[in-house]
Coordinates of C-alpha atoms and ligand atoms in Angstrom, one line a residue:
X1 CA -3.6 -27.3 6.0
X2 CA -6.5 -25.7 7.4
X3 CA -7.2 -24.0 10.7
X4 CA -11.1 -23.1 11.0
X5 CA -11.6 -19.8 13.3
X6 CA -14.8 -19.4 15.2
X7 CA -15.7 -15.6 14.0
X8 CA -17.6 -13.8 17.2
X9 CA -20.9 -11.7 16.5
X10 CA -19.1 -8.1 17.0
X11 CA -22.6 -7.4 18.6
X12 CA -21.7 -9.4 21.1
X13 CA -19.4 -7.9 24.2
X14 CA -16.3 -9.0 24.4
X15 CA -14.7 -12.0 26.6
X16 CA -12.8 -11.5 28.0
X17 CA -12.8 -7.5 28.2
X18 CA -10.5 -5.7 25.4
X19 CA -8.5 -5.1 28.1
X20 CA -7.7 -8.5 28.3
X21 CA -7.3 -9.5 25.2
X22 CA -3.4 -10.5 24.6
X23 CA -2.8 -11.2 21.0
X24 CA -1.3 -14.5 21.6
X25 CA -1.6 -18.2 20.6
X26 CA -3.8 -19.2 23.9
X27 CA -6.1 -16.2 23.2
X28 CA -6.7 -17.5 19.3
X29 CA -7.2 -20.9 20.9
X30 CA -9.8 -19.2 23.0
X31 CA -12.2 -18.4 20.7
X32 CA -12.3 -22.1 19.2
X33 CA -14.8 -24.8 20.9
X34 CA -12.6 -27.8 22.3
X35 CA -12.5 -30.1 18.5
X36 CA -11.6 -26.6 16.7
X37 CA -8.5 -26.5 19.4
X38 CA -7.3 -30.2 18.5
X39 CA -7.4 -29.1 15.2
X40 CA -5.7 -26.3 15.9
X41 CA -3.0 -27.6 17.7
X42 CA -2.6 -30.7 15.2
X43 CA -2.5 -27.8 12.7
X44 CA 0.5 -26.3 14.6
X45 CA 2.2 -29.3 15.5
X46 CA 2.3 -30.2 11.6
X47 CA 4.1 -26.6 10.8
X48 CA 6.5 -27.6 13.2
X49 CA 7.4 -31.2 12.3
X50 CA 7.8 -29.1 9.0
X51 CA 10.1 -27.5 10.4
X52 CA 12.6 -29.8 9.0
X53 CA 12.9 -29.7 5.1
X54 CA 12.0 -32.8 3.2
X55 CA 12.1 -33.4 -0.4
X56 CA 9.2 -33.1 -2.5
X57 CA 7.8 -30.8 -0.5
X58 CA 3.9 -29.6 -0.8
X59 CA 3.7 -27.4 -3.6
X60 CA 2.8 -23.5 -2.3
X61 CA 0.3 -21.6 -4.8
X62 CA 1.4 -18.1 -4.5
X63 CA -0.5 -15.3 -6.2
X64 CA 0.5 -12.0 -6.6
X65 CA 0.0 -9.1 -9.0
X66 CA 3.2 -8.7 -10.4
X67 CA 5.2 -9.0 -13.4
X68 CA 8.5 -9.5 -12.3
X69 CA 10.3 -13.3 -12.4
X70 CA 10.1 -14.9 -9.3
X71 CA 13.6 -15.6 -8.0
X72 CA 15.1 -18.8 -8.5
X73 CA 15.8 -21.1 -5.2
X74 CA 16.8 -24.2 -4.2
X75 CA 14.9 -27.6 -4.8
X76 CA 12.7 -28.4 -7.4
X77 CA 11.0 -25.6 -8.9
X78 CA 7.9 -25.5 -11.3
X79 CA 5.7 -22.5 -11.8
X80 CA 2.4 -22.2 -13.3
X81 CA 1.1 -18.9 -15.1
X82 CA -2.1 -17.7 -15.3
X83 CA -2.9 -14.1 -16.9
X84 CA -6.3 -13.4 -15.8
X85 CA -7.9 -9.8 -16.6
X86 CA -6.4 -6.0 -16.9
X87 CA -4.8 -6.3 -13.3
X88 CA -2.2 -9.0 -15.2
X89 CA -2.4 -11.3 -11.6
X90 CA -0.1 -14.2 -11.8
X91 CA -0.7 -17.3 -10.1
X92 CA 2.3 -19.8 -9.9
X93 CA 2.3 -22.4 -7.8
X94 CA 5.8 -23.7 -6.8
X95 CA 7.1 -26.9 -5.2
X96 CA 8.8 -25.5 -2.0
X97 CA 11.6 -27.5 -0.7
X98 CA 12.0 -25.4 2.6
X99 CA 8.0 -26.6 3.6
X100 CA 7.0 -22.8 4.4
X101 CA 3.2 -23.0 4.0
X102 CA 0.7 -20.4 5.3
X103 CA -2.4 -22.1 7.1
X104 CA -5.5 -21.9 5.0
X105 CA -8.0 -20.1 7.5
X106 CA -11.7 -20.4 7.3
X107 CA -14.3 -18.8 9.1
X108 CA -17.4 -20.3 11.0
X109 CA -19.4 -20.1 8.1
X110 CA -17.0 -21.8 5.7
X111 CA -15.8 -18.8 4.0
X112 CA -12.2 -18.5 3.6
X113 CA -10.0 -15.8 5.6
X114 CA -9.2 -13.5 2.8
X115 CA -6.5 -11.3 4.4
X116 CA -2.7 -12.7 4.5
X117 CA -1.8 -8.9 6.5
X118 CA -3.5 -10.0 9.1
X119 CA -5.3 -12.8 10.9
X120 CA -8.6 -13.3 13.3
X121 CA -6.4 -13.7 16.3
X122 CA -5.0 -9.7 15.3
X123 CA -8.2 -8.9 15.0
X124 CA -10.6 -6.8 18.6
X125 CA -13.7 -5.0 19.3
X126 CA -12.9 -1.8 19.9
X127 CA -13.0 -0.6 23.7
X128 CA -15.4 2.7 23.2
X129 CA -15.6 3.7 26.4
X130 CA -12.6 4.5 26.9
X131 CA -12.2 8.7 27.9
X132 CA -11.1 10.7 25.0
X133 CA -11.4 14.1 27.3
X134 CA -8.1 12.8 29.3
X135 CA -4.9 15.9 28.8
X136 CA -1.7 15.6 30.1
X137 CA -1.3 18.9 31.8
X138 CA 2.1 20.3 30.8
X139 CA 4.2 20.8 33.9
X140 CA 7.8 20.4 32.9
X141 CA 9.9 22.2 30.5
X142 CA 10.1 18.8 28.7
X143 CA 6.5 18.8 28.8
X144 CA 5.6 21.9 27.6
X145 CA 8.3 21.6 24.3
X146 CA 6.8 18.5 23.5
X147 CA 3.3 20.3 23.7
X148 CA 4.7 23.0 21.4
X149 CA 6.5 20.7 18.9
X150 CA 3.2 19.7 18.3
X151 CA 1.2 22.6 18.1
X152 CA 3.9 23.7 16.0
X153 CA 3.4 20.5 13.5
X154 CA -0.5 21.0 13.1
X155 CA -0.2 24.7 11.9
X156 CA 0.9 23.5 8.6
X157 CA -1.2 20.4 8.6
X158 CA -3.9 22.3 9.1
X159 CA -3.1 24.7 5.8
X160 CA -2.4 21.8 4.4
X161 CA -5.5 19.9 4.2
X162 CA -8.0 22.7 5.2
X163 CA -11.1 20.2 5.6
X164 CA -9.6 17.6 3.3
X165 CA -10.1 15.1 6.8
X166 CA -10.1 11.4 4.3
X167 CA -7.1 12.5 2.8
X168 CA -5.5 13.9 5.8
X169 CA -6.1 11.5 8.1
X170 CA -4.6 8.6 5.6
X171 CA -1.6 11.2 5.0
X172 CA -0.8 11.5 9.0
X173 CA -1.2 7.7 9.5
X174 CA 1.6 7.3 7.3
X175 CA 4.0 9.7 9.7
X176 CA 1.6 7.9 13.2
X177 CA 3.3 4.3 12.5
X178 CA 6.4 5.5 12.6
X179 CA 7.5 6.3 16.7
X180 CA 6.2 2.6 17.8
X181 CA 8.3 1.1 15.1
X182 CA 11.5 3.7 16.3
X183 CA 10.7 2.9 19.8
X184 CA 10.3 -0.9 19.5
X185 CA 13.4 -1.2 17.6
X186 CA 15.4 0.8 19.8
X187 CA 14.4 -1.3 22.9
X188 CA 14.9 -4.3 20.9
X189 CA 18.2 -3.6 20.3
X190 CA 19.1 -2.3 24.0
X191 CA 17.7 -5.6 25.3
X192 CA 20.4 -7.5 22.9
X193 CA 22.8 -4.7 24.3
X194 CA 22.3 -5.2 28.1
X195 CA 21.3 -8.6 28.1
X196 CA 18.0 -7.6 29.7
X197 CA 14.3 -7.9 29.7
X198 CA 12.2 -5.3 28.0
X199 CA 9.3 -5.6 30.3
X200 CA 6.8 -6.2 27.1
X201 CA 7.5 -2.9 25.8
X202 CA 8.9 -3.9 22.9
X203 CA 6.1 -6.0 21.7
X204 CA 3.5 -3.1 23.0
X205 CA 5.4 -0.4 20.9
X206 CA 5.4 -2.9 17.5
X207 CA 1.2 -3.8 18.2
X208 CA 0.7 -0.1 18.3
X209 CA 3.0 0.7 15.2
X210 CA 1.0 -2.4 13.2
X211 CA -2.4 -1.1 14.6
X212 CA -1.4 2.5 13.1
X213 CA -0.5 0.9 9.9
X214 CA -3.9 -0.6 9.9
X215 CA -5.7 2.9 10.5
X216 CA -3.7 3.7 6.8
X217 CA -4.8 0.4 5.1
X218 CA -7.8 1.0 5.7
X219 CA -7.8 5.0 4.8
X220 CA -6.6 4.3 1.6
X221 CA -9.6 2.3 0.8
X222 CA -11.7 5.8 1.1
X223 CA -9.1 8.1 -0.2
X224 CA -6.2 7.9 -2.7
X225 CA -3.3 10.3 -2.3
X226 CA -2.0 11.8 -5.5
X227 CA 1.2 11.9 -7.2
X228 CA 2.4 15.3 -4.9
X229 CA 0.8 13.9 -1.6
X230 CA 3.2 10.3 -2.5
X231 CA 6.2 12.9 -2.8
X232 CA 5.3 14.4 0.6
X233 CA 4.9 11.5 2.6
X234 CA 8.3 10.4 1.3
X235 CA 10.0 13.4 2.4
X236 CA 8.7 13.9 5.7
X237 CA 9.1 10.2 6.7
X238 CA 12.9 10.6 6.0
X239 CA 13.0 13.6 7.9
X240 CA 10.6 12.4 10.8
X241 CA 12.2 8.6 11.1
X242 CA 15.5 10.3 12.0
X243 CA 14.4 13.5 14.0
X244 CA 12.1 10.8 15.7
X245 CA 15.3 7.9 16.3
X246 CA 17.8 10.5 17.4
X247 CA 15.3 12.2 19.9
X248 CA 14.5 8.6 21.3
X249 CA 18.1 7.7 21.6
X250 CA 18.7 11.6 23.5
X251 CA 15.4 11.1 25.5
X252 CA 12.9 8.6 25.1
X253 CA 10.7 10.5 28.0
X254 CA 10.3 13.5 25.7
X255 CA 10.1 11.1 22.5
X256 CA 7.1 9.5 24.4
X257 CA 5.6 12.7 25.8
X258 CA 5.6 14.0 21.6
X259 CA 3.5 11.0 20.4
X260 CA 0.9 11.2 23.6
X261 CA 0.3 14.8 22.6
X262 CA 0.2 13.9 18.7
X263 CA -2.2 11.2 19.8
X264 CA -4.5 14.0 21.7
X265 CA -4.2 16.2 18.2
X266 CA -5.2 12.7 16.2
X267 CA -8.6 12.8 18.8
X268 CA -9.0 16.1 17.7
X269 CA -8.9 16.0 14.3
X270 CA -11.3 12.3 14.2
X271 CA -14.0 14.0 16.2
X272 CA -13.6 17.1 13.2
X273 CA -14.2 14.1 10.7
X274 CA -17.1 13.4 12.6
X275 CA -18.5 16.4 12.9
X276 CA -17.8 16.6 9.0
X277 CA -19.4 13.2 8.3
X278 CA -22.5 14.4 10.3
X279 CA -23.0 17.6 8.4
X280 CA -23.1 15.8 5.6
X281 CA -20.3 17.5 4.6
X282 CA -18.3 14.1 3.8
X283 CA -20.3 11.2 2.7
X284 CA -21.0 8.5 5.0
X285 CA -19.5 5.5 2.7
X286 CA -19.5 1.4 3.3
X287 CA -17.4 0.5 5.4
X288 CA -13.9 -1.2 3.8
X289 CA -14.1 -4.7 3.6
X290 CA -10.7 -4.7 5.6
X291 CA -11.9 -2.3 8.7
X292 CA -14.9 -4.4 9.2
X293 CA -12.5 -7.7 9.6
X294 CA -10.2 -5.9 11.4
X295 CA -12.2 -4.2 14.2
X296 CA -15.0 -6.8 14.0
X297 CA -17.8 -4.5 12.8
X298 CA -20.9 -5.6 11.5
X299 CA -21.6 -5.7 8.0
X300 CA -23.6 -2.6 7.7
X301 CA -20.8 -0.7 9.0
X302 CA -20.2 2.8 7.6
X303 CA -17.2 5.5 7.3
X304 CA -18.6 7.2 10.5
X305 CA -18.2 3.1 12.3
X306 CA -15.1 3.1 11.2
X307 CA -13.4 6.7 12.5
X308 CA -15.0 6.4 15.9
X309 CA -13.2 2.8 16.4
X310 CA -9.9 4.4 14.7
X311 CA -10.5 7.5 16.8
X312 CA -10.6 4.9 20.3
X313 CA -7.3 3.4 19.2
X314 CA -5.9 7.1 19.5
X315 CA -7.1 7.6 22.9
X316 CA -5.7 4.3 23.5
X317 CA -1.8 5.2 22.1
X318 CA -2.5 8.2 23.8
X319 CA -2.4 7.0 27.4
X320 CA 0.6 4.3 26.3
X321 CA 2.6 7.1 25.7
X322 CA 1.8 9.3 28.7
X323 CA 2.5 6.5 30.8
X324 CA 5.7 5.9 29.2
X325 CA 6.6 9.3 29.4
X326 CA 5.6 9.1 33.0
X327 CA 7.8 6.1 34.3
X328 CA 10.7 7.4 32.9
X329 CA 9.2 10.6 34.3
X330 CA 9.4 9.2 38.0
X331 CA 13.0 8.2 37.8
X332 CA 12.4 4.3 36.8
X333 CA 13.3 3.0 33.0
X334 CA 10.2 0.8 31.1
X335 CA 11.4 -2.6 31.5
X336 CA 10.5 -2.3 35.3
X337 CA 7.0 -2.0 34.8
X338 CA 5.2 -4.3 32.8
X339 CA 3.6 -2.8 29.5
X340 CA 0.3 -3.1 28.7
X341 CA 0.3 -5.1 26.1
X342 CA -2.6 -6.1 23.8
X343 CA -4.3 -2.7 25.0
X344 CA -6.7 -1.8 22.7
Ligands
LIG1 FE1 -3.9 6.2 13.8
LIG2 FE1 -2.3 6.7 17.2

């Protein structure tokens, strides 16, 4: 099966705005001309009618780098091996009696979509106008401990990785993706709970939880941690997945007021990398392959492209949070307000 997606020139403003841009099936649809639609939704109509398992099923060419035996299932099985290079990648194909196939995507100009992690309808120009000045003034108690928690967290970052900004910023992306992930799972499960809607939130806290995940796919491509670096990111994402779950189940107003401040300290420490980058003091490298899919850059894209669009994204989880912090704030719980989902 094969969808084709109509790749926009990233030169070209967006439409509709980011602001508008809902990461759904009708907003993948809109970017295709009115045969690449039918397609489309013959495509998706197929996967469902597939739905329901036949036997001999298409075989499903899976390749991975990876030595260890794929697990037996049911149905007819047969693999093929092929050792290719240093990087031992396997490529088996197997008959699949449960008809799970991923679409094969390709581009406007016939190239094929190379990235399973994500596709073109995940993928946005990046809203730069967006105002990274914007503080939340601390007025509560509440306020002003989640302002200090955080102050109190970059002291040691800061020793940490002195000017190191590649390495750190791929280190704190690692501990960024964890409160949408908390937070969405947390609603998720108090919607099953109450019976209740979530009011989008759920889905908005996930997008920005994948988007942070994103920033670190993509840092990694710059900057490789080492063996000690590994060890810390371990440790602190026990310790900050719990600290971060129990204070959201205690109080999700000061567990969203944390991350908005964390998000005005990520601002801060992306427009140091620029400053860094424009010194010289960093070099100002290609952009990843995967960065320039993801935020729709243009090919010449460099390191320097890439932070300012990572560093609008901040601003961006910055203002979710606030105004989460803010509802519950004003007396009222998320669900009653719908979230802005797809904000970029
Ligand atoms: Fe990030
Ligand atoms: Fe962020």
């Amino acid at each position: 099966m094969t969808i084709y997606f109509h790749y926009k020139n990233p030169r070209q403003p967006p439409t509709p705005s980011p602001h508008q841009n809902f990461p759904t099936v009708s907003k993948f649809l809109g970017f295709l001309s009115p045969n690449q639609e039918l397609m489309a939704s013959r495509a998706a109509m197929a996967m469902l009618a597939r739905r329901v398992p036949a036997v001999g099923s298409p075989a499903v060419r899976v390749r991975f780098v990876s030595a260890i035996p794929f697990p037996a299932s049911g149905g007819d099985s047969s693999e093929k091996k092929a050792v290719t290079g240093p990087a031992k990648e396997v490529e088996k194909t197997v008959a699949s009696y449960w008809g799970v196939e991923a679409p094969k995507i390709v581009k406007e100009d016939g190239t094929e979509w190379k990235w399973s992690c994500f596709r073109p309808w995940d993928t946005y120009s990046s809203d730069m106008s967006i105002d990274l000045q914007k503080h939340h003034v601390p007025v509560t108690w509440g306020d002003k401990m989640a302002r200090w928690t955080v102050k109190s967290l970059r002291w040691p970052t800061d020793i940490f990785f002195q000017r190191r900004y590649g390495c750190r910023a791929m280190m704190l992306e690692t501990v960024a993706a964890v409160p949408g992930m908390v937070g969405g799972l947390l609603l998720h499960c108090k919607s099953l709970r109450r019976f209740e809607h979530s009011g989008g939130w759920i889905r908005a806290l996930l997008e920005e939880a994948e988007n942070e995940r994103m920033h670190l796919m993509t840092f990694m491509e710059v900057s490789q941690p080492r063996w000690y670096e590994r060890a810390l990111v371990m440790t602190v994402q026990g310790v900050f997945f719990n600290a971060y779950f129990l204070g959201y189940l205690v109080s999700p107003k000061f567990a969203h007021r944390v991350v908005g401040y964390l998000e005005e300290e990520a601002i801060h420490s992306y427009t140091e990398f620029l400053k860094e980058l424009d010194k010289g003091n960093i070099e100002n490298v290609p952009a990843p392959a995967i960065a320039i899919d993801y935020w729709r850059l243009p090919q010449n894209a460099t390191l320097r492209d890439v932070v300012m669009v990572v560093r609008a994204d901040e601003a961006h989880h910055r203002d979710v949070n606030h105004f989460a912090s803010d509802i519950h704030c004003q007396g009222h719980e998320l669900r009653e307000l719908p979230a802005p989902v797809g904000y970029h």
